[in-house]
Amino acid sequence: MKILAFESSCDETAAAVVEDGRRILSNIVLSQIDIHARFGGVVPEIASRAHTEAIIPVYRKALEEAGLDATEVDAVAVTNRPGLIGALLVGVNFAKSLAFTLKKPLIPVNHIEGHIAASYLTSPDLKPPFLALVLSGGHTSLVEVKDYTDFALIGATRDDAAGEAFDKASRVLGIGYPGGKEMDRLASMGDPTAIPFPPAAIRDHAFDFTFSGLKTATLNFVHNKKQLGESFSHEDLAASFTRAVCLAIRSRLENAFRTFPHKTLVLAGGVAANSHIRREVESVCKSYGITPVFPPLSLCGDNGAMIGAQGYYNFMDGITADESLNAFATSTMSFKF
Ligand code: KG4
Ligand code: ZN
């Protein structure tokens, strides 16, 4: 079954064709990073307009690379939550019109579930049940994946998302937006014990995260240094910040591994590209006899293929939509999540 999938929940306009949830026939991602960089973050209205301009060329390219005509796809899948509402609506309306015109089924997909499904595309043996940790610019979710379409949210951030924290720390360092990748590079050259930042975990909850204390501590550190006219090492700051994130991830995963019987952990989302986090996750998994599954860097960030992968399993479970399909900013109204 060939699914044409669309993703437009934030600042990437993406379309892909995926076969049977596992094989990528094409995967086109047009990033808006350059458009938003000068504002230091995503401007929702500009994102919606950029999606409107990009969606038809991206759709055409996805079909062209797959070597297919639109009539040859079996269904159309689209992210309809969570995300920026205006951005989501561009993808939802386009996918809806296309499905209606082609007389093909329309499949709604939760973006977070899509991030998890990215690993089905490169790990042929991966099957639920397993645990998943989604670390992205907008979300930090620890999830029990009971089945392909049956999810239980067991932990989340109480405030900022992991990627947001990386982006805010990099902004205060003046190293550009989004700064996760540059923070990763700087951290490799710094001393992770140089600055004692608070770990990003909630003490009274086994699985929840908090990044606001770490963010404030980072901002205060930098502002104090500036006020005193003292210089500091960006590398040490990035390394210490990353260590605080890694310690929180380690403690949340240890609690989860002690509580749930699953033997596999899937890491997902844009922040899953972080080399230090990958190493930390690998190390904690090793201690508990858990197999870690990492998506390739190209599938960590937002893309259409992950929506096509989850879309396939949604379709198999009868999760389809009609022309009344709408977009939702939050994940709470989702079908199962
Ligand atoms: O999953 P994603 O593409 O978008 C959302 O669904 O939000 O994640 C984007 C986030 C950004 O905050 C970006 O700074 C972060 O992923 N990111 C990283 C790295 N690469 C991207 N964060 C830390 N280390 C990286 N190597
Ligand atoms: Zn995402």
PDB file of N, CA, C and O in Angstrom, residues 10-84:
ATOM      1  N   CYS A  10       4.985  22.665  11.718  1.00  0.00           N
ATOM      2  CA  CYS A  10       5.820  23.742  12.272  1.00  0.00           C
ATOM      3  C   CYS A  10       6.544  24.473  11.139  1.00  0.00           C
ATOM      4  O   CYS A  10       5.902  25.183  10.373  1.00  0.00           O
ATOM      5  N   ASP A  11       7.829  24.264  11.004  1.00  0.00           N
ATOM      6  CA  ASP A  11       8.572  25.053  10.012  1.00  0.00           C
ATOM      7  C   ASP A  11       9.206  24.217   8.915  1.00  0.00           C
ATOM      8  O   ASP A  11      10.194  24.621   8.310  1.00  0.00           O
ATOM      9  N   GLU A  12       8.660  23.026   8.665  1.00  0.00           N
ATOM     10  CA  GLU A  12       9.103  22.233   7.523  1.00  0.00           C
ATOM     11  C   GLU A  12       7.873  21.869   6.691  1.00  0.00           C
ATOM     12  O   GLU A  12       6.898  21.354   7.232  1.00  0.00           O
ATOM     13  N   THR A  13       7.947  22.126   5.391  1.00  0.00           N
ATOM     14  CA  THR A  13       6.881  21.656   4.504  1.00  0.00           C
ATOM     15  C   THR A  13       7.388  20.349   3.920  1.00  0.00           C
ATOM     16  O   THR A  13       8.440  20.324   3.276  1.00  0.00           O
ATOM     17  N   ALA A  14       6.661  19.255   4.174  1.00  0.00           N
ATOM     18  CA  ALA A  14       7.199  17.960   3.769  1.00  0.00           C
ATOM     19  C   ALA A  14       6.125  17.076   3.145  1.00  0.00           C
ATOM     20  O   ALA A  14       4.966  17.100   3.550  1.00  0.00           O
ATOM     21  N   ALA A  15       6.559  16.299   2.150  1.00  0.00           N
ATOM     22  CA  ALA A  15       5.679  15.315   1.523  1.00  0.00           C
ATOM     23  C   ALA A  15       6.526  14.087   1.211  1.00  0.00           C
ATOM     24  O   ALA A  15       7.713  14.198   0.918  1.00  0.00           O
ATOM     25  N   ALA A  16       5.904  12.915   1.308  1.00  0.00           N
ATOM     26  CA  ALA A  16       6.648  11.674   1.081  1.00  0.00           C
ATOM     27  C   ALA A  16       5.708  10.611   0.558  1.00  0.00           C
ATOM     28  O   ALA A  16       4.482  10.705   0.730  1.00  0.00           O
ATOM     29  N   VAL A  17       6.296   9.601  -0.069  1.00  0.00           N
ATOM     30  CA  VAL A  17       5.510   8.411  -0.408  1.00  0.00           C
ATOM     31  C   VAL A  17       6.159   7.233   0.313  1.00  0.00           C
ATOM     32  O   VAL A  17       7.382   7.030   0.226  1.00  0.00           O
ATOM     33  N   VAL A  18       5.350   6.509   1.068  1.00  0.00           N
ATOM     34  CA  VAL A  18       5.854   5.390   1.876  1.00  0.00           C
ATOM     35  C   VAL A  18       5.029   4.143   1.549  1.00  0.00           C
ATOM     36  O   VAL A  18       3.801   4.199   1.473  1.00  0.00           O
ATOM     37  N   GLU A  19       5.740   3.032   1.388  1.00  0.00           N
ATOM     38  CA  GLU A  19       5.053   1.782   1.051  1.00  0.00           C
ATOM     39  C   GLU A  19       4.950   0.887   2.279  1.00  0.00           C
ATOM     40  O   GLU A  19       5.955   0.637   2.969  1.00  0.00           O
ATOM     41  N   ASP A  20       3.748   0.448   2.564  1.00  0.00           N
ATOM     42  CA  ASP A  20       3.462  -0.475   3.673  1.00  0.00           C
ATOM     43  C   ASP A  20       4.079  -0.047   5.005  1.00  0.00           C
ATOM     44  O   ASP A  20       4.477  -0.886   5.825  1.00  0.00           O
ATOM     45  N   GLY A  21       4.176   1.238   5.217  1.00  0.00           N
ATOM     46  CA  GLY A  21       4.638   1.763   6.495  1.00  0.00           C
ATOM     47  C   GLY A  21       6.126   1.614   6.749  1.00  0.00           C
ATOM     48  O   GLY A  21       6.628   2.040   7.785  1.00  0.00           O
ATOM     49  N   ARG A  22       6.852   0.989   5.814  1.00  0.00           N
ATOM     50  CA  ARG A  22       8.248   0.639   6.105  1.00  0.00           C
ATOM     51  C   ARG A  22       9.252   1.095   5.056  1.00  0.00           C
ATOM     52  O   ARG A  22      10.453   1.137   5.328  1.00  0.00           O
ATOM     53  N   ARG A  23       8.775   1.360   3.842  1.00  0.00           N
ATOM     54  CA  ARG A  23       9.739   1.640   2.766  1.00  0.00           C
ATOM     55  C   ARG A  23       9.519   3.042   2.205  1.00  0.00           C
ATOM     56  O   ARG A  23       8.400   3.367   1.761  1.00  0.00           O
ATOM     57  N   ILE A  24      10.588   3.846   2.212  1.00  0.00           N
ATOM     58  CA  ILE A  24      10.484   5.215   1.700  1.00  0.00           C
ATOM     59  C   ILE A  24      10.670   5.211   0.188  1.00  0.00           C
ATOM     60  O   ILE A  24      11.715   4.789  -0.311  1.00  0.00           O
ATOM     61  N   LEU A  25       9.656   5.671  -0.552  1.00  0.00           N
ATOM     62  CA  LEU A  25       9.803   5.793  -2.006  1.00  0.00           C
ATOM     63  C   LEU A  25      10.262   7.209  -2.366  1.00  0.00           C
ATOM     64  O   LEU A  25      10.914   7.423  -3.376  1.00  0.00           O
ATOM     65  N   SER A  26       9.887   8.169  -1.529  1.00  0.00           N
ATOM     66  CA  SER A  26      10.416   9.529  -1.677  1.00  0.00           C
ATOM     67  C   SER A  26      10.175  10.253  -0.364  1.00  0.00           C
ATOM     68  O   SER A  26       9.285   9.876   0.409  1.00  0.00           O
ATOM     69  N   ASN A  27      10.990  11.278  -0.102  1.00  0.00           N
ATOM     70  CA  ASN A  27      10.854  12.012   1.165  1.00  0.00           C
ATOM     71  C   ASN A  27      11.424  13.418   0.961  1.00  0.00           C
ATOM     72  O   ASN A  27      12.625  13.619   1.029  1.00  0.00           O
ATOM     73  N   ILE A  28      10.538  14.365   0.672  1.00  0.00           N
ATOM     74  CA  ILE A  28      10.969  15.732   0.351  1.00  0.00           C
ATOM     75  C   ILE A  28      10.667  16.652   1.534  1.00  0.00           C
ATOM     76  O   ILE A  28       9.533  16.725   2.003  1.00  0.00           O
ATOM     77  N   VAL A  29      11.701  17.329   2.015  1.00  0.00           N
ATOM     78  CA  VAL A  29      11.532  18.245   3.152  1.00  0.00           C
ATOM     79  C   VAL A  29      12.041  19.621   2.745  1.00  0.00           C
ATOM     80  O   VAL A  29      13.206  19.764   2.356  1.00  0.00           O
ATOM     81  N   LEU A  30      11.165  20.611   2.816  1.00  0.00           N
ATOM     82  CA  LEU A  30      11.604  21.980   2.550  1.00  0.00           C
ATOM     83  C   LEU A  30      11.579  22.743   3.870  1.00  0.00           C
ATOM     84  O   LEU A  30      10.521  22.985   4.431  1.00  0.00           O
ATOM     85  N   SER A  31      12.780  23.086   4.349  1.00  0.00           N
ATOM     86  CA  SER A  31      12.869  23.745   5.650  1.00  0.00           C
ATOM     87  C   SER A  31      12.689  25.257   5.506  1.00  0.00           C
ATOM     88  O   SER A  31      13.150  25.858   4.548  1.00  0.00           O
ATOM     89  N   GLN A  32      12.021  25.848   6.501  1.00  0.00           N
ATOM     90  CA  GLN A  32      11.840  27.312   6.502  1.00  0.00           C
ATOM     91  C   GLN A  32      12.852  27.996   7.428  1.00  0.00           C
ATOM     92  O   GLN A  32      12.695  29.178   7.735  1.00  0.00           O
ATOM     93  N   ILE A  33      13.845  27.230   7.885  1.00  0.00           N
ATOM     94  CA  ILE A  33      14.761  27.768   8.899  1.00  0.00           C
ATOM     95  C   ILE A  33      15.318  29.135   8.509  1.00  0.00           C
ATOM     96  O   ILE A  33      15.336  30.071   9.310  1.00  0.00           O
ATOM     97  N   ASP A  34      15.730  29.275   7.244  1.00  0.00           N
ATOM     98  CA  ASP A  34      16.335  30.546   6.814  1.00  0.00           C
ATOM     99  C   ASP A  34      15.346  31.705   6.941  1.00  0.00           C
ATOM    100  O   ASP A  34      15.731  32.835   7.229  1.00  0.00           O
ATOM    101  N   ILE A  35      14.069  31.399   6.705  1.00  0.00           N
ATOM    102  CA  ILE A  35      13.047  32.462   6.757  1.00  0.00           C
ATOM    103  C   ILE A  35      12.866  32.951   8.197  1.00  0.00           C
ATOM    104  O   ILE A  35      12.700  34.134   8.459  1.00  0.00           O
ATOM    105  N   HIS A  36      12.894  31.999   9.165  1.00  0.00           N
ATOM    106  CA  HIS A  36      12.608  32.364  10.561  1.00  0.00           C
ATOM    107  C   HIS A  36      13.861  32.774  11.342  1.00  0.00           C
ATOM    108  O   HIS A  36      13.732  33.387  12.400  1.00  0.00           O
ATOM    109  N   ALA A  37      15.034  32.423  10.831  1.00  0.00           N
ATOM    110  CA  ALA A  37      16.273  32.622  11.597  1.00  0.00           C
ATOM    111  C   ALA A  37      16.445  34.068  12.058  1.00  0.00           C
ATOM    112  O   ALA A  37      16.826  34.336  13.189  1.00  0.00           O
ATOM    113  N   ARG A  38      16.105  35.018  11.166  1.00  0.00           N
ATOM    114  CA  ARG A  38      16.355  36.423  11.554  1.00  0.00           C
ATOM    115  C   ARG A  38      15.434  36.888  12.672  1.00  0.00           C
ATOM    116  O   ARG A  38      15.658  37.910  13.307  1.00  0.00           O
ATOM    117  N   PHE A  39      14.352  36.146  12.943  1.00  0.00           N
ATOM    118  CA  PHE A  39      13.459  36.502  14.055  1.00  0.00           C
ATOM    119  C   PHE A  39      13.834  35.742  15.327  1.00  0.00           C
ATOM    120  O   PHE A  39      13.227  35.928  16.367  1.00  0.00           O
ATOM    121  N   GLY A  40      14.771  34.809  15.227  1.00  0.00           N
ATOM    122  CA  GLY A  40      15.207  34.036  16.398  1.00  0.00           C
ATOM    123  C   GLY A  40      14.196  32.994  16.830  1.00  0.00           C
ATOM    124  O   GLY A  40      14.244  32.497  17.958  1.00  0.00           O
ATOM    125  N   GLY A  41      13.270  32.633  15.981  1.00  0.00           N
ATOM    126  CA  GLY A  41      12.267  31.618  16.321  1.00  0.00           C
ATOM    127  C   GLY A  41      11.217  31.570  15.228  1.00  0.00           C
ATOM    128  O   GLY A  41      11.217  32.421  14.331  1.00  0.00           O
ATOM    129  N   VAL A  42      10.329  30.578  15.302  1.00  0.00           N
ATOM    130  CA  VAL A  42       9.318  30.421  14.253  1.00  0.00           C
ATOM    131  C   VAL A  42       8.218  31.472  14.431  1.00  0.00           C
ATOM    132  O   VAL A  42       7.640  31.586  15.513  1.00  0.00           O
ATOM    133  N   VAL A  43       7.928  32.224  13.375  1.00  0.00           N
ATOM    134  CA  VAL A  43       6.820  33.187  13.410  1.00  0.00           C
ATOM    135  C   VAL A  43       5.616  32.491  12.769  1.00  0.00           C
ATOM    136  O   VAL A  43       5.631  32.200  11.569  1.00  0.00           O
ATOM    137  N   PRO A  44       4.579  32.172  13.558  1.00  0.00           N
ATOM    138  CA  PRO A  44       3.498  31.317  13.057  1.00  0.00           C
ATOM    139  C   PRO A  44       2.867  31.778  11.745  1.00  0.00           C
ATOM    140  O   PRO A  44       2.672  30.975  10.837  1.00  0.00           O
ATOM    141  N   GLU A  45       2.566  33.063  11.618  1.00  0.00           N
ATOM    142  CA  GLU A  45       1.890  33.488  10.392  1.00  0.00           C
ATOM    143  C   GLU A  45       2.805  33.360   9.176  1.00  0.00           C
ATOM    144  O   GLU A  45       2.370  32.965   8.087  1.00  0.00           O
ATOM    145  N   ILE A  46       4.069  33.671   9.383  1.00  0.00           N
ATOM    146  CA  ILE A  46       5.022  33.535   8.268  1.00  0.00           C
ATOM    147  C   ILE A  46       5.154  32.054   7.889  1.00  0.00           C
ATOM    148  O   ILE A  46       5.228  31.697   6.714  1.00  0.00           O
ATOM    149  N   ALA A  47       5.119  31.182   8.898  1.00  0.00           N
ATOM    150  CA  ALA A  47       5.202  29.736   8.625  1.00  0.00           C
ATOM    151  C   ALA A  47       4.015  29.297   7.768  1.00  0.00           C
ATOM    152  O   ALA A  47       4.184  28.581   6.776  1.00  0.00           O
ATOM    153  N   SER A  48       2.813  29.735   8.115  1.00  0.00           N
ATOM    154  CA  SER A  48       1.618  29.337   7.351  1.00  0.00           C
ATOM    155  C   SER A  48       1.746  29.797   5.899  1.00  0.00           C
ATOM    156  O   SER A  48       1.447  29.046   4.963  1.00  0.00           O
ATOM    157  N   ARG A  49       2.185  31.022   5.721  1.00  0.00           N
ATOM    158  CA  ARG A  49       2.313  31.552   4.352  1.00  0.00           C
ATOM    159  C   ARG A  49       3.367  30.767   3.561  1.00  0.00           C
ATOM    160  O   ARG A  49       3.168  30.449   2.388  1.00  0.00           O
ATOM    161  N   ALA A  50       4.468  30.451   4.232  1.00  0.00           N
ATOM    162  CA  ALA A  50       5.536  29.701   3.546  1.00  0.00           C
ATOM    163  C   ALA A  50       5.051  28.291   3.174  1.00  0.00           C
ATOM    164  O   ALA A  50       5.369  27.779   2.098  1.00  0.00           O
ATOM    165  N   HIS A  51       4.261  27.657   4.052  1.00  0.00           N
ATOM    166  CA  HIS A  51       3.694  26.333   3.721  1.00  0.00           C
ATOM    167  C   HIS A  51       2.781  26.451   2.491  1.00  0.00           C
ATOM    168  O   HIS A  51       2.798  25.599   1.615  1.00  0.00           O
ATOM    169  N   THR A  52       1.974  27.518   2.461  1.00  0.00           N
ATOM    170  CA  THR A  52       1.037  27.711   1.351  1.00  0.00           C
ATOM    171  C   THR A  52       1.796  27.805   0.025  1.00  0.00           C
ATOM    172  O   THR A  52       1.383  27.236  -0.985  1.00  0.00           O
ATOM    173  N   GLU A  53       2.930  28.503   0.051  1.00  0.00           N
ATOM    174  CA  GLU A  53       3.725  28.633  -1.181  1.00  0.00           C
ATOM    175  C   GLU A  53       4.409  27.325  -1.554  1.00  0.00           C
ATOM    176  O   GLU A  53       4.551  27.002  -2.719  1.00  0.00           O
ATOM    177  N   ALA A  54       4.824  26.564  -0.545  1.00  0.00           N
ATOM    178  CA  ALA A  54       5.693  25.405  -0.815  1.00  0.00           C
ATOM    179  C   ALA A  54       4.947  24.102  -1.077  1.00  0.00           C
ATOM    180  O   ALA A  54       5.497  23.188  -1.690  1.00  0.00           O
ATOM    181  N   ILE A  55       3.713  24.000  -0.613  1.00  0.00           N
ATOM    182  CA  ILE A  55       3.118  22.654  -0.547  1.00  0.00           C
ATOM    183  C   ILE A  55       2.927  22.007  -1.929  1.00  0.00           C
ATOM    184  O   ILE A  55       3.187  20.807  -2.080  1.00  0.00           O
ATOM    185  N   ILE A  56       2.557  22.786  -2.937  1.00  0.00           N
ATOM    186  CA  ILE A  56       2.349  22.162  -4.256  1.00  0.00           C
ATOM    187  C   ILE A  56       3.686  21.710  -4.867  1.00  0.00           C
ATOM    188  O   ILE A  56       3.816  20.549  -5.288  1.00  0.00           O
ATOM    189  N   PRO A  57       4.727  22.566  -4.888  1.00  0.00           N
ATOM    190  CA  PRO A  57       6.022  22.068  -5.402  1.00  0.00           C
ATOM    191  C   PRO A  57       6.558  20.859  -4.632  1.00  0.00           C
ATOM    192  O   PRO A  57       7.091  19.919  -5.239  1.00  0.00           O
ATOM    193  N   VAL A  58       6.395  20.862  -3.321  1.00  0.00           N
ATOM    194  CA  VAL A  58       6.904  19.738  -2.513  1.00  0.00           C
ATOM    195  C   VAL A  58       6.111  18.460  -2.834  1.00  0.00           C
ATOM    196  O   VAL A  58       6.683  17.368  -2.976  1.00  0.00           O
ATOM    197  N   TYR A  59       4.816  18.604  -2.994  1.00  0.00           N
ATOM    198  CA  TYR A  59       3.939  17.472  -3.358  1.00  0.00           C
ATOM    199  C   TYR A  59       4.347  16.897  -4.727  1.00  0.00           C
ATOM    200  O   TYR A  59       4.505  15.689  -4.901  1.00  0.00           O
ATOM    201  N   ARG A  60       4.568  17.803  -5.689  1.00  0.00           N
ATOM    202  CA  ARG A  60       4.945  17.349  -7.053  1.00  0.00           C
ATOM    203  C   ARG A  60       6.281  16.602  -7.012  1.00  0.00           C
ATOM    204  O   ARG A  60       6.436  15.566  -7.651  1.00  0.00           O
ATOM    205  N   LYS A  61       7.222  17.139  -6.232  1.00  0.00           N
ATOM    206  CA  LYS A  61       8.554  16.528  -6.172  1.00  0.00           C
ATOM    207  C   LYS A  61       8.482  15.147  -5.516  1.00  0.00           C
ATOM    208  O   LYS A  61       9.167  14.212  -5.925  1.00  0.00           O
ATOM    209  N   ALA A  62       7.635  15.025  -4.499  1.00  0.00           N
ATOM    210  CA  ALA A  62       7.511  13.732  -3.801  1.00  0.00           C
ATOM    211  C   ALA A  62       6.982  12.665  -4.768  1.00  0.00           C
ATOM    212  O   ALA A  62       7.464  11.526  -4.782  1.00  0.00           O
ATOM    213  N   LEU A  63       6.016  13.033  -5.592  1.00  0.00           N
ATOM    214  CA  LEU A  63       5.481  12.069  -6.573  1.00  0.00           C
ATOM    215  C   LEU A  63       6.521  11.757  -7.642  1.00  0.00           C
ATOM    216  O   LEU A  63       6.734  10.594  -8.006  1.00  0.00           O
ATOM    217  N   GLU A  64       7.185  12.809  -8.106  1.00  0.00           N
ATOM    218  CA  GLU A  64       8.196  12.640  -9.164  1.00  0.00           C
ATOM    219  C   GLU A  64       9.319  11.700  -8.705  1.00  0.00           C
ATOM    220  O   GLU A  64       9.688  10.770  -9.409  1.00  0.00           O
ATOM    221  N   GLU A  65       9.812  11.924  -7.489  1.00  0.00           N
ATOM    222  CA  GLU A  65      10.916  11.066  -6.989  1.00  0.00           C
ATOM    223  C   GLU A  65      10.469   9.633  -6.768  1.00  0.00           C
ATOM    224  O   GLU A  65      11.256   8.708  -6.871  1.00  0.00           O
ATOM    225  N   ALA A  66       9.189   9.458  -6.432  1.00  0.00           N
ATOM    226  CA  ALA A  66       8.669   8.100  -6.227  1.00  0.00           C
ATOM    227  C   ALA A  66       8.348   7.452  -7.575  1.00  0.00           C
ATOM    228  O   ALA A  66       8.066   6.254  -7.639  1.00  0.00           O
ATOM    229  N   GLY A  67       8.360   8.247  -8.640  1.00  0.00           N
ATOM    230  CA  GLY A  67       8.038   7.740  -9.982  1.00  0.00           C
ATOM    231  C   GLY A  67       6.577   7.363 -10.107  1.00  0.00           C
ATOM    232  O   GLY A  67       6.219   6.407 -10.801  1.00  0.00           O
ATOM    233  N   LEU A  68       5.726   8.127  -9.443  1.00  0.00           N
ATOM    234  CA  LEU A  68       4.301   7.803  -9.437  1.00  0.00           C
ATOM    235  C   LEU A  68       3.458   8.969  -9.919  1.00  0.00           C
ATOM    236  O   LEU A  68       3.832  10.141  -9.775  1.00  0.00           O
ATOM    237  N   ASP A  69       2.291   8.617 -10.425  1.00  0.00           N
ATOM    238  CA  ASP A  69       1.271   9.601 -10.724  1.00  0.00           C
ATOM    239  C   ASP A  69       0.359   9.644  -9.486  1.00  0.00           C
ATOM    240  O   ASP A  69       0.250   8.648  -8.768  1.00  0.00           O
ATOM    241  N   ALA A  70      -0.269  10.789  -9.239  1.00  0.00           N
ATOM    242  CA  ALA A  70      -1.115  10.907  -8.037  1.00  0.00           C
ATOM    243  C   ALA A  70      -2.174   9.807  -7.960  1.00  0.00           C
ATOM    244  O   ALA A  70      -2.520   9.328  -6.874  1.00  0.00           O
ATOM    245  N   THR A  71      -2.662   9.390  -9.125  1.00  0.00           N
ATOM    246  CA  THR A  71      -3.732   8.377  -9.132  1.00  0.00           C
ATOM    247  C   THR A  71      -3.226   7.004  -8.674  1.00  0.00           C
ATOM    248  O   THR A  71      -4.013   6.119  -8.364  1.00  0.00           O
ATOM    249  N   GLU A  72      -1.899   6.828  -8.653  1.00  0.00           N
ATOM    250  CA  GLU A  72      -1.341   5.521  -8.264  1.00  0.00           C
ATOM    251  C   GLU A  72      -1.154   5.351  -6.759  1.00  0.00           C
ATOM    252  O   GLU A  72      -0.793   4.265  -6.301  1.00  0.00           O
ATOM    253  N   VAL A  73      -1.346   6.427  -5.972  1.00  0.00           N
ATOM    254  CA  VAL A  73      -1.214   6.250  -4.523  1.00  0.00           C
ATOM    255  C   VAL A  73      -2.521   5.689  -3.976  1.00  0.00           C
ATOM    256  O   VAL A  73      -3.598   5.888  -4.546  1.00  0.00           O
ATOM    257  N   ASP A  74      -2.414   4.962  -2.864  1.00  0.00           N
ATOM    258  CA  ASP A  74      -3.595   4.284  -2.328  1.00  0.00           C
ATOM    259  C   ASP A  74      -4.322   5.090  -1.255  1.00  0.00           C
ATOM    260  O   ASP A  74      -5.482   4.820  -0.958  1.00  0.00           O
ATOM    261  N   ALA A  75      -3.606   6.031  -0.628  1.00  0.00           N
ATOM    262  CA  ALA A  75      -4.244   6.837   0.424  1.00  0.00           C
ATOM    263  C   ALA A  75      -3.415   8.089   0.657  1.00  0.00           C
ATOM    264  O   ALA A  75      -2.250   8.166   0.249  1.00  0.00           O
ATOM    265  N   VAL A  76      -4.031   9.058   1.334  1.00  0.00           N
ATOM    266  CA  VAL A  76      -3.345  10.319   1.663  1.00  0.00           C
ATOM    267  C   VAL A  76      -3.346  10.474   3.180  1.00  0.00           C
ATOM    268  O   VAL A  76      -4.400  10.368   3.822  1.00  0.00           O
ATOM    269  N   ALA A  77      -2.164  10.675   3.750  1.00  0.00           N
ATOM    270  CA  ALA A  77      -2.056  10.863   5.207  1.00  0.00           C
ATOM    271  C   ALA A  77      -1.575  12.283   5.488  1.00  0.00           C
ATOM    272  O   ALA A  77      -0.860  12.877   4.679  1.00  0.00           O
ATOM    273  N   VAL A  78      -1.968  12.807   6.650  1.00  0.00           N
ATOM    274  CA  VAL A  78      -1.555  14.170   6.984  1.00  0.00           C
ATOM    275  C   VAL A  78      -1.483  14.359   8.496  1.00  0.00           C
ATOM    276  O   VAL A  78      -2.307  13.825   9.236  1.00  0.00           O
ATOM    277  N   THR A  79      -0.487  15.126   8.935  1.00  0.00           N
ATOM    278  CA  THR A  79      -0.409  15.509  10.349  1.00  0.00           C
ATOM    279  C   THR A  79      -1.546  16.480  10.634  1.00  0.00           C
ATOM    280  O   THR A  79      -1.653  17.514   9.968  1.00  0.00           O
ATOM    281  N   ASN A  80      -2.401  16.167  11.610  1.00  0.00           N
ATOM    282  CA  ASN A  80      -3.457  17.132  11.942  1.00  0.00           C
ATOM    283  C   ASN A  80      -3.370  17.601  13.386  1.00  0.00           C
ATOM    284  O   ASN A  80      -4.207  18.353  13.843  1.00  0.00           O
ATOM    285  N   ARG A  81      -2.320  17.155  14.131  1.00  0.00           N
ATOM    286  CA  ARG A  81      -2.087  17.604  15.504  1.00  0.00           C
ATOM    287  C   ARG A  81      -0.829  16.992  16.044  1.00  0.00           C
ATOM    288  O   ARG A  81      -0.421  15.959  15.517  1.00  0.00           O
ATOM    289  N   PRO A  82      -0.208  17.506  17.052  1.00  0.00           N
ATOM    290  CA  PRO A  82      -0.289  18.883  17.520  1.00  0.00           C
ATOM    291  C   PRO A  82       0.663  19.746  16.706  1.00  0.00           C
ATOM    292  O   PRO A  82       1.530  19.222  16.001  1.00  0.00           O
ATOM    293  N   GLY A  83       0.510  21.070  16.822  1.00  0.00           N
ATOM    294  CA  GLY A  83       1.400  21.962  16.083  1.00  0.00           C
ATOM    295  C   GLY A  83       0.815  23.359  16.008  1.00  0.00           C
ATOM    296  O   GLY A  83      -0.155  23.672  16.692  1.00  0.00           O
ATOM    297  N   LEU A  84       1.416  24.190  15.163  1.00  0.00           N
ATOM    298  CA  LEU A  84       0.901  25.554  14.960  1.00  0.00           C
ATOM    299  C   LEU A  84      -0.355  25.433  14.116  1.00  0.00           C
ATOM    300  O   LEU A  84      -0.327  24.832  13.034  1.00  0.00           O
TER     301      LEU A  84
END
